[in-house]
PDB file of C-alpha atoms in Angstrom:
ATOM      1  CA  HIS A 187       0.105  -0.003  -0.020  1.00 37.00           C
ATOM      2  CA  LEU A 188       1.117   3.991  -0.370  1.00 36.00           C
ATOM      3  CA  GLU A 189       3.296   5.734   1.950  1.00 38.00           C
ATOM      4  CA  ARG A 190       1.938   8.987   2.679  1.00 40.00           C
ATOM      5  CA  MET A 191       3.181  11.419   0.323  1.00 41.00           C
ATOM      6  CA  ARG A 192       5.826  14.355   1.635  1.00 42.00           C
ATOM      7  CA  GLY A 193       7.054  17.197   0.079  1.00 44.00           C
ATOM      8  CA  THR A 194       7.864  21.118   1.164  1.00 44.00           C
ATOM      9  CA  GLU A 195       4.731  22.628   0.573  1.00 48.00           C
ATOM     10  CA  MET A 196       3.065  19.771   3.128  1.00 64.00           C
ATOM     11  CA  PRO A 197       2.000  18.853   6.610  1.00 79.00           C
ATOM     12  CA  THR A 198       4.832  19.315   9.401  1.00 85.00           C
ATOM     13  CA  GLU A 199       6.768  16.406  10.508  1.00 84.00           C
ATOM     14  CA  ARG A 200       4.705  16.267  14.056  1.00 87.00           C
ATOM     15  CA  PHE A 201       1.181  15.824  12.040  1.00 87.00           C
ATOM     16  CA  TYR A 202       2.312  12.441  10.452  1.00 83.00           C
ATOM     17  CA  ARG A 203       2.934  11.899  14.274  1.00 88.00           C
ATOM     18  CA  ILE A 204      -0.129  11.556  14.885  1.00 90.00           C
ATOM     19  CA  SER A 205      -2.562   8.761  14.090  1.00 90.00           C
ATOM     20  CA  GLU A 206      -3.922   7.642  10.559  1.00 83.00           C
ATOM     21  CA  GLN A 207      -7.796   8.343  11.777  1.00 89.00           C
ATOM     22  CA  LYS A 208      -6.911  11.639  13.076  1.00 90.00           C
ATOM     23  CA  ARG A 209      -5.063  12.616  10.166  1.00 87.00           C
ATOM     24  CA  ARG A 210      -7.914  11.112   7.755  1.00 84.00           C
ATOM     25  CA  LYS A 211     -10.244  13.115  10.117  1.00 90.00           C
ATOM     26  CA  ILE A 212      -8.195  16.991   9.650  1.00 91.00           C
ATOM     27  CA  GLY A 213      -8.270  15.848   6.361  1.00 86.00           C
ATOM     28  CA  GLU A 214     -11.894  15.770   5.726  1.00 86.00           C
ATOM     29  CA  ALA A 215     -12.390  18.686   7.749  1.00 91.00           C
ATOM     30  CA  ILE A 216     -10.074  20.757   5.903  1.00 88.00           C
ATOM     31  CA  ILE A 217     -12.167  19.484   2.261  1.00 83.00           C
ATOM     32  CA  GLN A 218     -15.439  20.319   3.676  1.00 85.00           C
ATOM     33  CA  GLU A 219     -14.563  23.683   4.536  1.00 86.00           C
ATOM     34  CA  ILE A 220     -13.091  24.549   1.465  1.00 79.00           C
ATOM     35  CA  GLN A 221     -16.029  23.106  -0.315  1.00 76.00           C
ATOM     36  CA  GLN A 222     -18.216  25.149   1.734  1.00 81.00           C
ATOM     37  CA  ARG A 223     -16.008  28.723   1.460  1.00 79.00           C
ATOM     38  CA  GLY A 224     -13.992  28.241  -1.141  1.00 73.00           C
ATOM     39  CA  TYR A 225      -9.817  28.318  -0.735  1.00 70.00           C
ATOM     40  CA  ARG A 226      -9.427  32.080  -0.649  1.00 73.00           C
ATOM     41  CA  SER A 227     -12.005  32.314   2.441  1.00 80.00           C
ATOM     42  CA  ILE A 228     -11.313  29.261   4.610  1.00 84.00           C
ATOM     43  CA  GLN A 229     -11.438  29.978   8.362  1.00 88.00           C
ATOM     44  CA  LEU A 230      -8.961  27.657  10.395  1.00 88.00           C
ATOM     45  CA  GLY A 231     -10.792  27.565  13.648  1.00 90.00           C
ATOM     46  CA  LYS A 232     -13.552  25.832  11.793  1.00 92.00           C
ATOM     47  CA  ILE A 233     -11.573  23.712  10.515  1.00 92.00           C
ATOM     48  CA  ALA A 234     -10.492  22.887  14.000  1.00 92.00           C
ATOM     49  CA  SER A 235     -13.806  22.371  15.474  1.00 94.00           C
ATOM     50  CA  LYS A 236     -15.025  20.311  12.451  1.00 92.00           C
ATOM     51  CA  ALA A 237     -11.929  18.164  13.422  1.00 93.00           C
ATOM     52  CA  ASN A 238     -12.046  18.247  17.419  1.00 94.00           C
ATOM     53  CA  ILE A 239      -8.816  19.645  17.439  1.00 94.00           C
ATOM     54  CA  SER A 240      -6.989  23.761  19.055  1.00 93.00           C
ATOM     55  CA  ARG A 241      -6.760  25.852  16.482  1.00 91.00           C
ATOM     56  CA  ALA A 242      -2.812  26.234  18.095  1.00 92.00           C
ATOM     57  CA  SER A 243      -3.010  21.931  17.572  1.00 91.00           C
ATOM     58  CA  LEU A 244      -3.553  23.090  13.810  1.00 91.00           C
ATOM     59  CA  TYR A 245      -0.906  25.463  13.302  1.00 89.00           C
ATOM     60  CA  THR A 246       1.505  22.808  14.460  1.00 91.00           C
ATOM     61  CA  TYR A 247       0.600  20.639  11.665  1.00 91.00           C
ATOM     62  CA  PHE A 248       0.019  23.785   8.690  1.00 88.00           C
ATOM     63  CA  GLU A 249       2.527  26.480   8.700  1.00 83.00           C
ATOM     64  CA  ASN A 250       0.330  28.396   5.859  1.00 81.00           C
ATOM     65  CA  LYS A 251      -2.370  28.165   4.176  1.00 79.00           C
ATOM     66  CA  ASP A 252      -0.704  26.821   1.220  1.00 77.00           C
ATOM     67  CA  ASP A 253       0.210  24.040   3.486  1.00 82.00           C
ATOM     68  CA  ILE A 254      -3.153  23.294   4.344  1.00 83.00           C
ATOM     69  CA  LEU A 255      -3.867  23.437  -0.188  1.00 76.00           C
ATOM     70  CA  SER A 256      -1.706  20.868  -0.741  1.00 75.00           C
ATOM     71  CA  PHE A 257      -2.604  18.769   1.636  1.00 81.00           C
ATOM     72  CA  SER A 258      -6.455  18.752   0.528  1.00 78.00           C
ATOM     73  CA  ILE A 259      -5.015  17.821  -2.494  1.00 73.00           C
ATOM     74  CA  GLN A 260      -2.612  15.245  -1.590  1.00 75.00           C
ATOM     75  CA  HIS A 261      -5.824  14.064   0.567  1.00 76.00           C
ATOM     76  CA  LEU A 262      -8.295  13.599  -2.566  1.00 75.00           C
ATOM     77  CA  GLN A 263      -5.425  11.694  -4.405  1.00 76.00           C
ATOM     78  CA  GLU A 264      -5.018   9.332  -1.525  1.00 77.00           C
ATOM     79  CA  THR A 265      -8.824   8.590  -1.513  1.00 80.00           C
ATOM     80  CA  MET A 266      -9.196   7.908  -4.869  1.00 82.00           C
ATOM     81  CA  TRP A 267      -5.760   5.287  -4.789  1.00 85.00           C
ATOM     82  CA  ARG A 268      -7.402   3.662  -2.271  1.00 84.00           C
ATOM     83  CA  ASP A 269     -10.714   3.217  -3.392  1.00 88.00           C
ATOM     84  CA  ASN A 270      -8.854   1.978  -6.426  1.00 89.00           C
ATOM     85  CA  GLU A 271      -6.625  -0.931  -4.504  1.00 89.00           C
ATOM     86  CA  LYS A 272      -9.601  -1.476  -2.470  1.00 91.00           C
ATOM     87  CA  VAL A 273     -11.762  -1.909  -5.787  1.00 92.00           C
ATOM     88  CA  LEU A 274      -8.246  -4.148  -8.239  1.00 92.00           C
ATOM     89  CA  ALA A 275      -8.435  -6.460  -4.869  1.00 90.00           C
ATOM     90  CA  GLU A 276     -11.936  -7.248  -5.005  1.00 92.00           C
ATOM     91  CA  ASN A 277     -12.791  -7.615  -8.936  1.00 92.00           C
ATOM     92  CA  GLY A 278      -9.840  -9.856  -9.547  1.00 91.00           C
ATOM     93  CA  GLY A 279      -7.246  -7.600 -11.233  1.00 93.00           C
ATOM     94  CA  ASP A 280      -9.846  -5.898 -13.941  1.00 95.00           C
ATOM     95  CA  LEU A 281      -8.138  -2.685 -14.713  1.00 95.00           C
ATOM     96  CA  TRP A 282     -11.303  -1.060 -17.076  1.00 95.00           C
ATOM     97  CA  ASP A 283     -13.606  -1.803 -13.860  1.00 94.00           C
ATOM     98  CA  MET A 284     -11.482   0.122 -11.659  1.00 94.00           C
ATOM     99  CA  LEU A 285     -11.133   2.657 -13.663  1.00 94.00           C
ATOM    100  CA  GLU A 286     -15.165   3.341 -14.513  1.00 93.00           C
ATOM    101  CA  LYS A 287     -15.585   3.142 -10.835  1.00 92.00           C
ATOM    102  CA  SER A 288     -12.560   5.983 -10.531  1.00 90.00           C
ATOM    103  CA  LEU A 289     -14.845   8.373 -12.321  1.00 90.00           C
ATOM    104  CA  GLU A 290     -17.909   7.319 -10.186  1.00 88.00           C
ATOM    105  CA  HIS A 291     -15.773   8.385  -7.160  1.00 81.00           C
ATOM    106  CA  LEU A 292     -15.207  11.729  -8.907  1.00 80.00           C
ATOM    107  CA  PHE A 293     -18.651  12.423  -9.523  1.00 81.00           C
ATOM    108  CA  ASN A 294     -19.740  11.598  -6.052  1.00 75.00           C
ATOM    109  CA  LEU A 295     -17.077  14.145  -4.590  1.00 67.00           C
ATOM    110  CA  PRO A 296     -19.680  16.736  -2.610  1.00 55.00           C
ATOM    111  CA  ILE A 297     -18.026  19.645  -4.574  1.00 56.00           C
ATOM    112  CA  GLU A 298     -19.659  22.748  -5.544  1.00 54.00           C
ATOM    113  CA  GLU A 299     -18.798  24.838  -8.654  1.00 51.00           C
ATOM    114  CA  ASN A 300     -16.316  27.217  -8.185  1.00 48.00           C
ATOM    115  CA  LYS A 301     -15.544  26.044  -4.735  1.00 51.00           C
ATOM    116  CA  LEU A 302     -12.075  23.607  -4.688  1.00 53.00           C
ATOM    117  CA  PRO A 303      -8.936  25.492  -5.835  1.00 51.00           C
ATOM    118  CA  HIS A 304      -8.330  25.561  -9.420  1.00 50.00           C
ATOM    119  CA  GLY A 305      -5.152  23.119  -8.639  1.00 50.00           C
ATOM    120  CA  ILE A 306      -7.038  20.016  -8.079  1.00 52.00           C
ATOM    121  CA  LEU A 307      -7.501  19.707 -11.468  1.00 49.00           C
ATOM    122  CA  TYR A 308      -3.971  19.294 -12.034  1.00 48.00           C
ATOM    123  CA  ALA A 309      -2.804  18.090  -9.084  1.00 52.00           C
ATOM    124  CA  MET A 310      -0.192  15.449  -9.293  1.00 50.00           C
ATOM    125  CA  PRO A 311       1.536  13.277  -6.998  1.00 55.00           C
ATOM    126  CA  THR A 312       5.573  13.225  -6.475  1.00 60.00           C
ATOM    127  CA  VAL A 313       7.103  10.930  -9.362  1.00 66.00           C
ATOM    128  CA  LYS A 314       8.594   9.081  -6.910  1.00 73.00           C
ATOM    129  CA  GLU A 315       4.862   8.075  -5.137  1.00 74.00           C
ATOM    130  CA  TYR A 316       2.956   7.810  -8.526  1.00 79.00           C
ATOM    131  CA  ARG A 317       5.699   5.354  -9.597  1.00 84.00           C
ATOM    132  CA  GLU A 318       4.860   3.339  -6.584  1.00 87.00           C
ATOM    133  CA  TYR A 319       1.207   3.648  -7.050  1.00 87.00           C
ATOM    134  CA  LYS A 320       1.980   2.132 -10.612  1.00 90.00           C
ATOM    135  CA  SER A 321       3.745  -0.051  -9.560  1.00 92.00           C
ATOM    136  CA  TRP A 322       1.470  -1.161  -7.356  1.00 92.00           C
ATOM    137  CA  ILE A 323      -1.813  -1.287 -10.232  1.00 94.00           C
ATOM    138  CA  TYR A 324       0.622  -3.366 -12.079  1.00 95.00           C
ATOM    139  CA  GLN A 325       1.466  -6.111  -9.609  1.00 93.00           C
ATOM    140  CA  HIS A 326      -2.614  -6.753  -8.987  1.00 94.00           C
ATOM    141  CA  VAL A 327      -3.729  -6.002 -12.529  1.00 94.00           C
ATOM    142  CA  SER A 328      -5.009  -9.055 -14.565  1.00 91.00           C
ATOM    143  CA  ARG A 329      -2.332 -11.662 -14.976  1.00 90.00           C
ATOM    144  CA  ARG A 330      -2.571 -11.428 -18.762  1.00 89.00           C
ATOM    145  CA  TYR A 331      -1.380  -8.063 -18.950  1.00 92.00           C
ATOM    146  CA  LYS A 332       1.381  -8.803 -16.766  1.00 90.00           C
ATOM    147  CA  ASN A 333       2.501 -11.638 -19.183  1.00 90.00           C
ATOM    148  CA  CYS A 334       2.249  -9.412 -21.969  1.00 91.00           C
ATOM    149  CA  PHE A 335       3.492  -5.919 -21.186  1.00 94.00           C
ATOM    150  CA  SER A 336       6.497  -4.781 -18.935  1.00 94.00           C
ATOM    151  CA  GLU A 337       5.886  -2.508 -15.645  1.00 94.00           C
ATOM    152  CA  GLU A 338       7.079   0.264 -18.033  1.00 93.00           C
ATOM    153  CA  GLU A 339       4.954  -0.320 -20.622  1.00 94.00           C
ATOM    154  CA  PHE A 340       2.173  -1.225 -18.509  1.00 94.00           C
ATOM    155  CA  GLY A 341       2.872   1.996 -17.020  1.00 92.00           C
ATOM    156  CA  ILE A 342       2.143   4.177 -20.483  1.00 93.00           C
ATOM    157  CA  PHE A 343      -1.060   2.249 -20.834  1.00 94.00           C
ATOM    158  CA  LEU A 344      -2.360   3.606 -17.760  1.00 93.00           C
ATOM    159  CA  GLU A 345      -1.179   7.399 -17.830  1.00 91.00           C
ATOM    160  CA  ILE A 346      -3.140   7.451 -21.027  1.00 94.00           C
ATOM    161  CA  CYS A 347      -6.343   6.250 -19.445  1.00 94.00           C
ATOM    162  CA  TYR A 348      -5.845   8.673 -16.184  1.00 89.00           C
ATOM    163  CA  ASP A 349      -5.733  11.737 -18.927  1.00 90.00           C
ATOM    164  CA  CYS A 350      -8.936  10.465 -19.953  1.00 93.00           C
ATOM    165  CA  LEU A 351     -10.052  10.390 -16.597  1.00 90.00           C
ATOM    166  CA  LEU A 352      -8.836  14.036 -15.988  1.00 85.00           C
ATOM    167  CA  ILE A 353     -10.331  15.594 -19.293  1.00 90.00           C
ATOM    168  CA  ALA A 354     -13.620  13.614 -18.035  1.00 91.00           C
ATOM    169  CA  PHE A 355     -13.446  15.549 -14.325  1.00 83.00           C
ATOM    170  CA  GLN A 356     -12.745  18.850 -15.885  1.00 81.00           C
ATOM    171  CA  GLU A 357     -15.366  19.065 -17.904  1.00 86.00           C
ATOM    172  CA  PHE A 358     -17.577  17.410 -15.285  1.00 84.00           C
ATOM    173  CA  LEU A 359     -16.407  20.697 -12.783  1.00 74.00           C
ATOM    174  CA  THR A 360     -16.961  23.190 -15.479  1.00 76.00           C
ATOM    175  CA  GLY A 361     -20.087  22.043 -16.518  1.00 80.00           C
ATOM    176  CA  MET A 362     -18.580  21.358 -19.916  1.00 84.00           C
ATOM    177  CA  ARG A 363     -21.263  18.347 -20.569  1.00 89.00           C
ATOM    178  CA  SER A 364     -23.608  16.851 -18.463  1.00 90.00           C
ATOM    179  CA  LYS A 365     -22.742  13.851 -16.361  1.00 90.00           C
ATOM    180  CA  GLU A 366     -24.312  11.137 -19.052  1.00 93.00           C
ATOM    181  CA  GLN A 367     -22.640  12.733 -21.647  1.00 95.00           C
ATOM    182  CA  ILE A 368     -19.420  12.139 -20.009  1.00 94.00           C
ATOM    183  CA  GLU A 369     -19.811   8.643 -18.724  1.00 95.00           C
ATOM    184  CA  LYS A 370     -20.758   8.138 -22.242  1.00 96.00           C
ATOM    185  CA  THR A 371     -17.715   9.501 -23.732  1.00 96.00           C
ATOM    186  CA  PHE A 372     -14.867   7.702 -20.925  1.00 96.00           C
ATOM    187  CA  HIS A 373     -16.378   4.444 -21.591  1.00 96.00           C
ATOM    188  CA  LEU A 374     -16.175   4.258 -25.085  1.00 97.00           C
ATOM    189  CA  LYS A 375     -12.340   5.908 -24.615  1.00 96.00           C
ATOM    190  CA  MET A 376     -11.861   3.178 -22.463  1.00 96.00           C
ATOM    191  CA  VAL A 377     -13.545   0.366 -24.529  1.00 96.00           C
ATOM    192  CA  GLN A 378     -11.213   1.762 -27.352  1.00 96.00           C
ATOM    193  CA  ILE A 379      -8.181   1.644 -25.480  1.00 96.00           C
ATOM    194  CA  LYS A 380      -8.615  -1.994 -23.677  1.00 95.00           C
ATOM    195  CA  SER A 381      -9.345  -3.203 -27.395  1.00 95.00           C
ATOM    196  CA  TYR A 382      -6.286  -1.351 -28.886  1.00 94.00           C
ATOM    197  CA  ILE A 383      -4.080  -3.155 -25.739  1.00 94.00           C
ATOM    198  CA  ASP A 384      -6.217  -7.050 -26.111  1.00 93.00           C
ATOM    199  CA  ARG A 385      -5.067  -6.681 -29.358  1.00 92.00           C
ATOM    200  CA  LEU A 386      -1.364  -6.090 -28.658  1.00 91.00           C
ATOM    201  CA  ALA A 387      -1.827  -8.582 -25.545  1.00 87.00           C
ATOM    202  CA  VAL A 388      -3.172 -11.400 -27.893  1.00 84.00           C
ATOM    203  CA  ASN A 389       0.224 -10.737 -30.710  1.00 76.00           C
ATOM    204  CA  GLY A 390       2.426 -11.086 -27.592  1.00 62.00           C
ATOM    205  CA  GLU A 391       0.876 -14.178 -26.666  1.00 61.00           C
ATOM    206  CA  GLU A 392       1.107 -15.769 -29.846  1.00 58.00           C
ATOM    207  CA  ASP A 393       4.704 -14.409 -30.426  1.00 56.00           C
TER     208      ASP A 393
END
């Protein structure tokens, strides 16, 4: 499973010494506050209250609002990754089912238009953490793909799929198209990509 991501603009070391349950509760409180007020108007006192901690404690975990923004992006990313790991472990390594459920996960986020920071759309984990995540997916995906593709090759296919997922999420957040239209387009893209990858896999098995 994934280790917690740490960067230069992130929670302090003290934050990582508290329980995971408490960290998640703080993360949820931050997301709720951003959704209700927008990033520019968040109130640290409200976050502390929702997380059932003192405001002084919150200041020992985050030095400024930029740290809180970075953590909010990380928290949403990690939540989706945890869900993806769970889905893939339960569905027998069905990558395509996992990707479709990833879109459902994004649709189910209680997001109000223009409330979340714009950076959410382009949030990327560190190279190391993203590589670890892709490696975990590769190790748990259908054996057929592992037998036919190297981890590097599979990682390229996975990045293409996530590009499609990001575009779908952007369209959802901006209201460019309806949820039904986005779902249909995303599904068709996944069918096309799956068809291409499966053909490569068949050729690899024949060789």
